[in-house]
Tab-separated table of C-alpha atoms in Angstrom:
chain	number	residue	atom	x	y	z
A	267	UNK	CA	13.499	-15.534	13.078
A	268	UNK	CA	14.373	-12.211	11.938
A	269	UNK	CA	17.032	-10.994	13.349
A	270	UNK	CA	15.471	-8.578	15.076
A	271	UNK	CA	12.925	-8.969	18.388
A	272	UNK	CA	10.246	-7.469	19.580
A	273	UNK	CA	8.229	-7.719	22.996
A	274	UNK	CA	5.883	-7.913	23.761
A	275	UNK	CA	3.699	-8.988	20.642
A	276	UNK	CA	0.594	-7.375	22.349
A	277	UNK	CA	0.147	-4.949	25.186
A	278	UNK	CA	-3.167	-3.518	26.461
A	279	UNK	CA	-2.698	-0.563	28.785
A	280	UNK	CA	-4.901	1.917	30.136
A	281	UNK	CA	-4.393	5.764	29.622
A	282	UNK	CA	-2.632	5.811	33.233
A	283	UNK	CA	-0.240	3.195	32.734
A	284	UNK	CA	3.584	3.300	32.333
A	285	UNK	CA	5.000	-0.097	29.950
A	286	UNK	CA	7.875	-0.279	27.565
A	287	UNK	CA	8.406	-2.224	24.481
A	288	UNK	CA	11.395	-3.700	23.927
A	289	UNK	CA	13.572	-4.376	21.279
A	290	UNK	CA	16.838	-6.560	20.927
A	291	UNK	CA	19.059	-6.975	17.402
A	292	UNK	CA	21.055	-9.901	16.739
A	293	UNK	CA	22.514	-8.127	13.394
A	294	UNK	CA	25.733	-6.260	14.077
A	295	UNK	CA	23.791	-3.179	12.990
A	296	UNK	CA	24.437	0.526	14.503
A	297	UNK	CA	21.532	2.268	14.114
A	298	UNK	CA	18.055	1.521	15.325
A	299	UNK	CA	14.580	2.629	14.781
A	300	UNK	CA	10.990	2.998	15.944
A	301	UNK	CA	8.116	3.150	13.683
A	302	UNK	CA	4.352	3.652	14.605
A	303	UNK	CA	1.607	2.483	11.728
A	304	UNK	CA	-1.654	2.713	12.298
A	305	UNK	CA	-4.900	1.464	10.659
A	306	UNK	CA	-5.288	3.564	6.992
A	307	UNK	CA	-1.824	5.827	7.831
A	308	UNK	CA	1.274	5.586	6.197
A	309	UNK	CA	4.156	4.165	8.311
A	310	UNK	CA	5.334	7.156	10.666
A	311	UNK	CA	8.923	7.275	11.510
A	312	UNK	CA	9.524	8.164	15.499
A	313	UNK	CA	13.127	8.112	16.750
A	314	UNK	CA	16.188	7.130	15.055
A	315	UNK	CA	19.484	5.946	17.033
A	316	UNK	CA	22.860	5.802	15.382
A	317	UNK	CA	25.473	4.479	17.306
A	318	UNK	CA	23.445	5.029	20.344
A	319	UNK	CA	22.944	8.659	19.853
A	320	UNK	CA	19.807	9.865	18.908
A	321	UNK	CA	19.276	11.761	15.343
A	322	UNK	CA	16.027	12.231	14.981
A	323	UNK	CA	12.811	13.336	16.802
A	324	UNK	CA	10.031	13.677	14.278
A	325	UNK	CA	8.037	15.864	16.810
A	326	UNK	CA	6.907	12.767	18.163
A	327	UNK	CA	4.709	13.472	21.948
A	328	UNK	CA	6.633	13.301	24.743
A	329	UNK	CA	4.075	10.368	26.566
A	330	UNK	CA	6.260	8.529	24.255
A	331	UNK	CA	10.074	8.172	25.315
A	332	UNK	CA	12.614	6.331	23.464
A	333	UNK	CA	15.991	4.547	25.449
A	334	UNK	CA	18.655	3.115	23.612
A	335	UNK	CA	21.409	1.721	26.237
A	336	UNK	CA	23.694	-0.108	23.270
A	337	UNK	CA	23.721	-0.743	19.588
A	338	UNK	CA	21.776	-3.884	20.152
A	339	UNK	CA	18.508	-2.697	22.318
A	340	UNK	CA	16.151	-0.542	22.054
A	341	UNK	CA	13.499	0.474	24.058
A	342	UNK	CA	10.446	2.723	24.010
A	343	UNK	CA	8.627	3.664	27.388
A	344	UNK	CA	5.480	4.445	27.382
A	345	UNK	CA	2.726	6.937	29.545
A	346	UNK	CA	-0.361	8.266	30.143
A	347	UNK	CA	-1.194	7.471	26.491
A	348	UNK	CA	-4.202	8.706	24.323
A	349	UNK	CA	-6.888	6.055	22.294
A	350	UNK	CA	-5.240	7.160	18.979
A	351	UNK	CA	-2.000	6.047	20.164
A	352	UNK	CA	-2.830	2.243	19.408
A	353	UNK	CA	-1.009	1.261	16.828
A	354	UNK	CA	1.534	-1.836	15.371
A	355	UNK	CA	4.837	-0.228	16.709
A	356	UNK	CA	8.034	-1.477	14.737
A	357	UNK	CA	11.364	-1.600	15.501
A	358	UNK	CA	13.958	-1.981	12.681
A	359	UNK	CA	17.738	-1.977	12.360
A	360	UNK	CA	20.156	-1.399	9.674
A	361	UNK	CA	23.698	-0.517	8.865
A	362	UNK	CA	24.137	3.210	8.024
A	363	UNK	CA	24.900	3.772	4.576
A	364	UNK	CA	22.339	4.296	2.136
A	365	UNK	CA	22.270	0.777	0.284
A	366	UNK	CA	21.483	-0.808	3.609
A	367	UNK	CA	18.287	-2.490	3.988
A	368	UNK	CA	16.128	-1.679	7.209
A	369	UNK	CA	15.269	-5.152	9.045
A	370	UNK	CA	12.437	-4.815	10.716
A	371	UNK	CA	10.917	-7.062	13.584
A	372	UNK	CA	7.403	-8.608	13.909
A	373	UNK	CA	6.505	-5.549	15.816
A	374	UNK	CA	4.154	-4.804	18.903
A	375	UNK	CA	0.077	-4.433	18.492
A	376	UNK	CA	-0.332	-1.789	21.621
A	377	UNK	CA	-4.173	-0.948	22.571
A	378	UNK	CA	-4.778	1.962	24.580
A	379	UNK	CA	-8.241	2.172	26.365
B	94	UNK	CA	13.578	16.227	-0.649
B	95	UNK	CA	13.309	12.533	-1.382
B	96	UNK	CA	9.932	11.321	-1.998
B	97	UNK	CA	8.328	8.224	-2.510
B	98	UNK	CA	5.044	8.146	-4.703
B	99	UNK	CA	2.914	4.757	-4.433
B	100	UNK	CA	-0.163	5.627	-6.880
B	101	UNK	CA	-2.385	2.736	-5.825
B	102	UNK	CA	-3.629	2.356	-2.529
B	103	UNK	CA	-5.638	-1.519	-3.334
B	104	UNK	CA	-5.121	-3.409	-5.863
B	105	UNK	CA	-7.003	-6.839	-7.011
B	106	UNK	CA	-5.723	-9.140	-8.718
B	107	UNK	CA	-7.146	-12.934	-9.562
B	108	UNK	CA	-4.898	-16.278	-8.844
B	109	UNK	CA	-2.613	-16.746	-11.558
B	110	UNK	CA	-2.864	-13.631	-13.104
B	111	UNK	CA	0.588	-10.978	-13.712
B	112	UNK	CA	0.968	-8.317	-10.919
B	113	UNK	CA	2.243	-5.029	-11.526
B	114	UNK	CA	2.811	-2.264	-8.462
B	115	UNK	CA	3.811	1.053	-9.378
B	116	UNK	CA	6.273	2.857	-7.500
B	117	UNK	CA	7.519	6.982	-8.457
B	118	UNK	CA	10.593	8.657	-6.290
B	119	UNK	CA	12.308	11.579	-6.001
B	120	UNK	CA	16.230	11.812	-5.730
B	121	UNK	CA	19.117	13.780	-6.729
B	122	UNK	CA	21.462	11.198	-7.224
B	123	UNK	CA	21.543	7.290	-8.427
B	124	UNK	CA	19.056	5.976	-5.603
B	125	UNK	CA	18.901	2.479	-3.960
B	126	UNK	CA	15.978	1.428	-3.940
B	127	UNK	CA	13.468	-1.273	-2.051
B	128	UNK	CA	10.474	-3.377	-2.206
B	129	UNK	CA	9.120	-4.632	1.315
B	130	UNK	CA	6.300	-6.457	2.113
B	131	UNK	CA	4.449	-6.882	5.074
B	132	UNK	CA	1.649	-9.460	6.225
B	133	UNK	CA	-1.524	-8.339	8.167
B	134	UNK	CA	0.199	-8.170	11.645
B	135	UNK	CA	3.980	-8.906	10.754
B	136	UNK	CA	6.722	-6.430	10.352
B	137	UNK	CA	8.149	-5.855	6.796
B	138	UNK	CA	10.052	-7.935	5.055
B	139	UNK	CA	12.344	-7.603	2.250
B	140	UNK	CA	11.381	-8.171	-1.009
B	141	UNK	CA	14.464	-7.279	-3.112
B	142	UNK	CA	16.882	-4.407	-3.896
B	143	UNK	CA	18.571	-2.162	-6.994
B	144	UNK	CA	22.010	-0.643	-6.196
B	145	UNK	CA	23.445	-0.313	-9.827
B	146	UNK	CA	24.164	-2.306	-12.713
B	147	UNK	CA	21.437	-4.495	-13.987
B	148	UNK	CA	18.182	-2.786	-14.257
B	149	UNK	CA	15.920	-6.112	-13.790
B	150	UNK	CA	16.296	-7.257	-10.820
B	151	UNK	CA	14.900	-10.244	-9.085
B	152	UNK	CA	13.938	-10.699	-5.582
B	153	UNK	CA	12.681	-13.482	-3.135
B	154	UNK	CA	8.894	-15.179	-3.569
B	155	UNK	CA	9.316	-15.012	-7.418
B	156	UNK	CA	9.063	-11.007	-7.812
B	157	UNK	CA	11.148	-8.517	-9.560
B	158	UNK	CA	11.735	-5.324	-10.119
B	159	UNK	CA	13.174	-3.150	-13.177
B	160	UNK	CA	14.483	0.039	-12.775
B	161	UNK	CA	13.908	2.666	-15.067
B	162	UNK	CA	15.418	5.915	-14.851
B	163	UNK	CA	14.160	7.768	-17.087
B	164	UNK	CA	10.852	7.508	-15.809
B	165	UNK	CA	11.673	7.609	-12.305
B	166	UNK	CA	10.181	4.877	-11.526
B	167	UNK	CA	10.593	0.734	-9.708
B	168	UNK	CA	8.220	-1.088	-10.533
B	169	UNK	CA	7.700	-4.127	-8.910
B	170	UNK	CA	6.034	-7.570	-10.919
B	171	UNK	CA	4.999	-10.900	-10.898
B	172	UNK	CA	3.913	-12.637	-13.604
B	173	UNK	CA	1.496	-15.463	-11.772
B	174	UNK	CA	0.285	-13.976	-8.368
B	175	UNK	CA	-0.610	-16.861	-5.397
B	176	UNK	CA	-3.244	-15.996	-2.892
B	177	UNK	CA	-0.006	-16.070	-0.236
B	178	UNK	CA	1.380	-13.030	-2.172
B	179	UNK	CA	-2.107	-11.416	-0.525
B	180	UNK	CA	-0.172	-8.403	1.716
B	181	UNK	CA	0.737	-5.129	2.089
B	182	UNK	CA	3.774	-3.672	-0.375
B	183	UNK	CA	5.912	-0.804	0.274
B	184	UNK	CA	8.606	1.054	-1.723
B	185	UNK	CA	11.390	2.618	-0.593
B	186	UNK	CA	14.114	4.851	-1.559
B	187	UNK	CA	17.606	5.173	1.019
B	188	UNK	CA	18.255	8.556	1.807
B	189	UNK	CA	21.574	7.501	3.436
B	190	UNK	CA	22.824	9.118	6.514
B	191	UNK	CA	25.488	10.958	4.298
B	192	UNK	CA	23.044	13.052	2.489
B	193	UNK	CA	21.722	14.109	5.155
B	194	UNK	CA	19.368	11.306	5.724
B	195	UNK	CA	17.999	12.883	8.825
B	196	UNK	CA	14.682	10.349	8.440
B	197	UNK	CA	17.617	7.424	8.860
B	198	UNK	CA	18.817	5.417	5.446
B	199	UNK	CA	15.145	4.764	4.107
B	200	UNK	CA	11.899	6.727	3.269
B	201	UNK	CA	8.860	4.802	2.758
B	202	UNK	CA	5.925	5.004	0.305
B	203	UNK	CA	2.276	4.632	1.670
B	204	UNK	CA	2.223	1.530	0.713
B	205	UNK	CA	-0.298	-0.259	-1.891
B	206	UNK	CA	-2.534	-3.298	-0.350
B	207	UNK	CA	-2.706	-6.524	-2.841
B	208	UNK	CA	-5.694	-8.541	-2.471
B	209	UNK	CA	-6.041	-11.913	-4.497
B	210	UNK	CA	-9.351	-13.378	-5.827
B	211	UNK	CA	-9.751	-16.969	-5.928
């Protein structure tokens, strides 16, 4: 158990479909994150909530569409995605000062075909 | 800007011998600093942490780290590797929202795959 939750482990979707992933924190933490690594890339950093208010867009595609309704969920919705958008997705949280350790959860394997 | 600088992509290493991964940032100020690791389809987990004081220190699994600033550098060791330490390592440096963090507390380094020999 980490502490931190994501579903679903796997998701298959086809270029048409609409999902979400989900993510829940058990931690107490107020800021919240979504990170995409794929095969042979470094880990890319996509959204960033603090306190529920979004800080950071790192030019990330708008097919990709982050919700975060409280400190303790996060969501990312999901549409009309591309092949090179399957990746491990990973949602962490953390407290915000700058000794605070990101926890990260078990993340979601998406495959888009 | 804070960087992180992970020189080795692979490394290979044989059962029961030391383990050294290198790990080079970039910061203006006295940095905290992290070792993660992540298995093949798990999220990261963390390894240990340096705020201040002791330079050595020592995480979970039987790793450690020593700090050196002179050299810019966090190394991160073991000195009998297990075939379970097989995985994926990343550094990390926190950025902290306060200085302007705008890539939230931590930046990552690419990351350097271990691989054990039996």
């Amino acid at each position: 158990e980490t502490g931190v939750t994501q579903t679903p482990r796997h998701l298959v979707m086809g270029m048409t479909n609409k999902k979400s992933l989900k993510c829940e924190q058990h931690l107490g933490h107020n800021a919240m994150y979504w990170y995409k690594q794929s095969a042979k890339k470094p880990l890319e950093l996509m959204f960033v909530y603090n306190f529920k208010e979004q800080t950071e867009n790192n030019s990330v595609p708008s097919r990709f569409s982050p919700e975060c309704p409280n400190s303790s969920h996060l969501f990312l919705h999901l549409h009309t995605l591309q092949p090179e958008d399957s990746a491990l997705y990973l949602c962490a949280s953390s407290q915000t000062g700058a000794d605070s350790p990101l926890h990260f959860g078990n993340g979601t394997r998406l495959t888009v075909t | 800007a804070q960087s992180v600088t992970q020189p080795d992509i692979h490394i290979t290493v044989s059962e029961g011998a030391s383990l050294e991964l290198r790990c080079n940032y970039s910061y203006g100020a006295t940095p905290y600093l992290f070792w993660y690791v992540q298995s093949p389809g798990q999220g990261l987990q963390l390894l240990l942490k340096y705020f201040s004081g002791d330079t050595l220190v020592q995480g979970i699994k039987g790793f450690e780290a020593e700090f050196k600033r002179s050299q810019s550098s966090f190394n991160l060791r073991k000195p009998s590797v297990h075939w379970s330490d097989a995985a994926e390592y990343f550094c990390a440096v926190g950025a902290g929202w306060n200085y302007g963090g705008s890539q939230g507390n931590l930046i990552f380094g690419k990351g350097t795959k271990l691989s054990v020999k039996p």
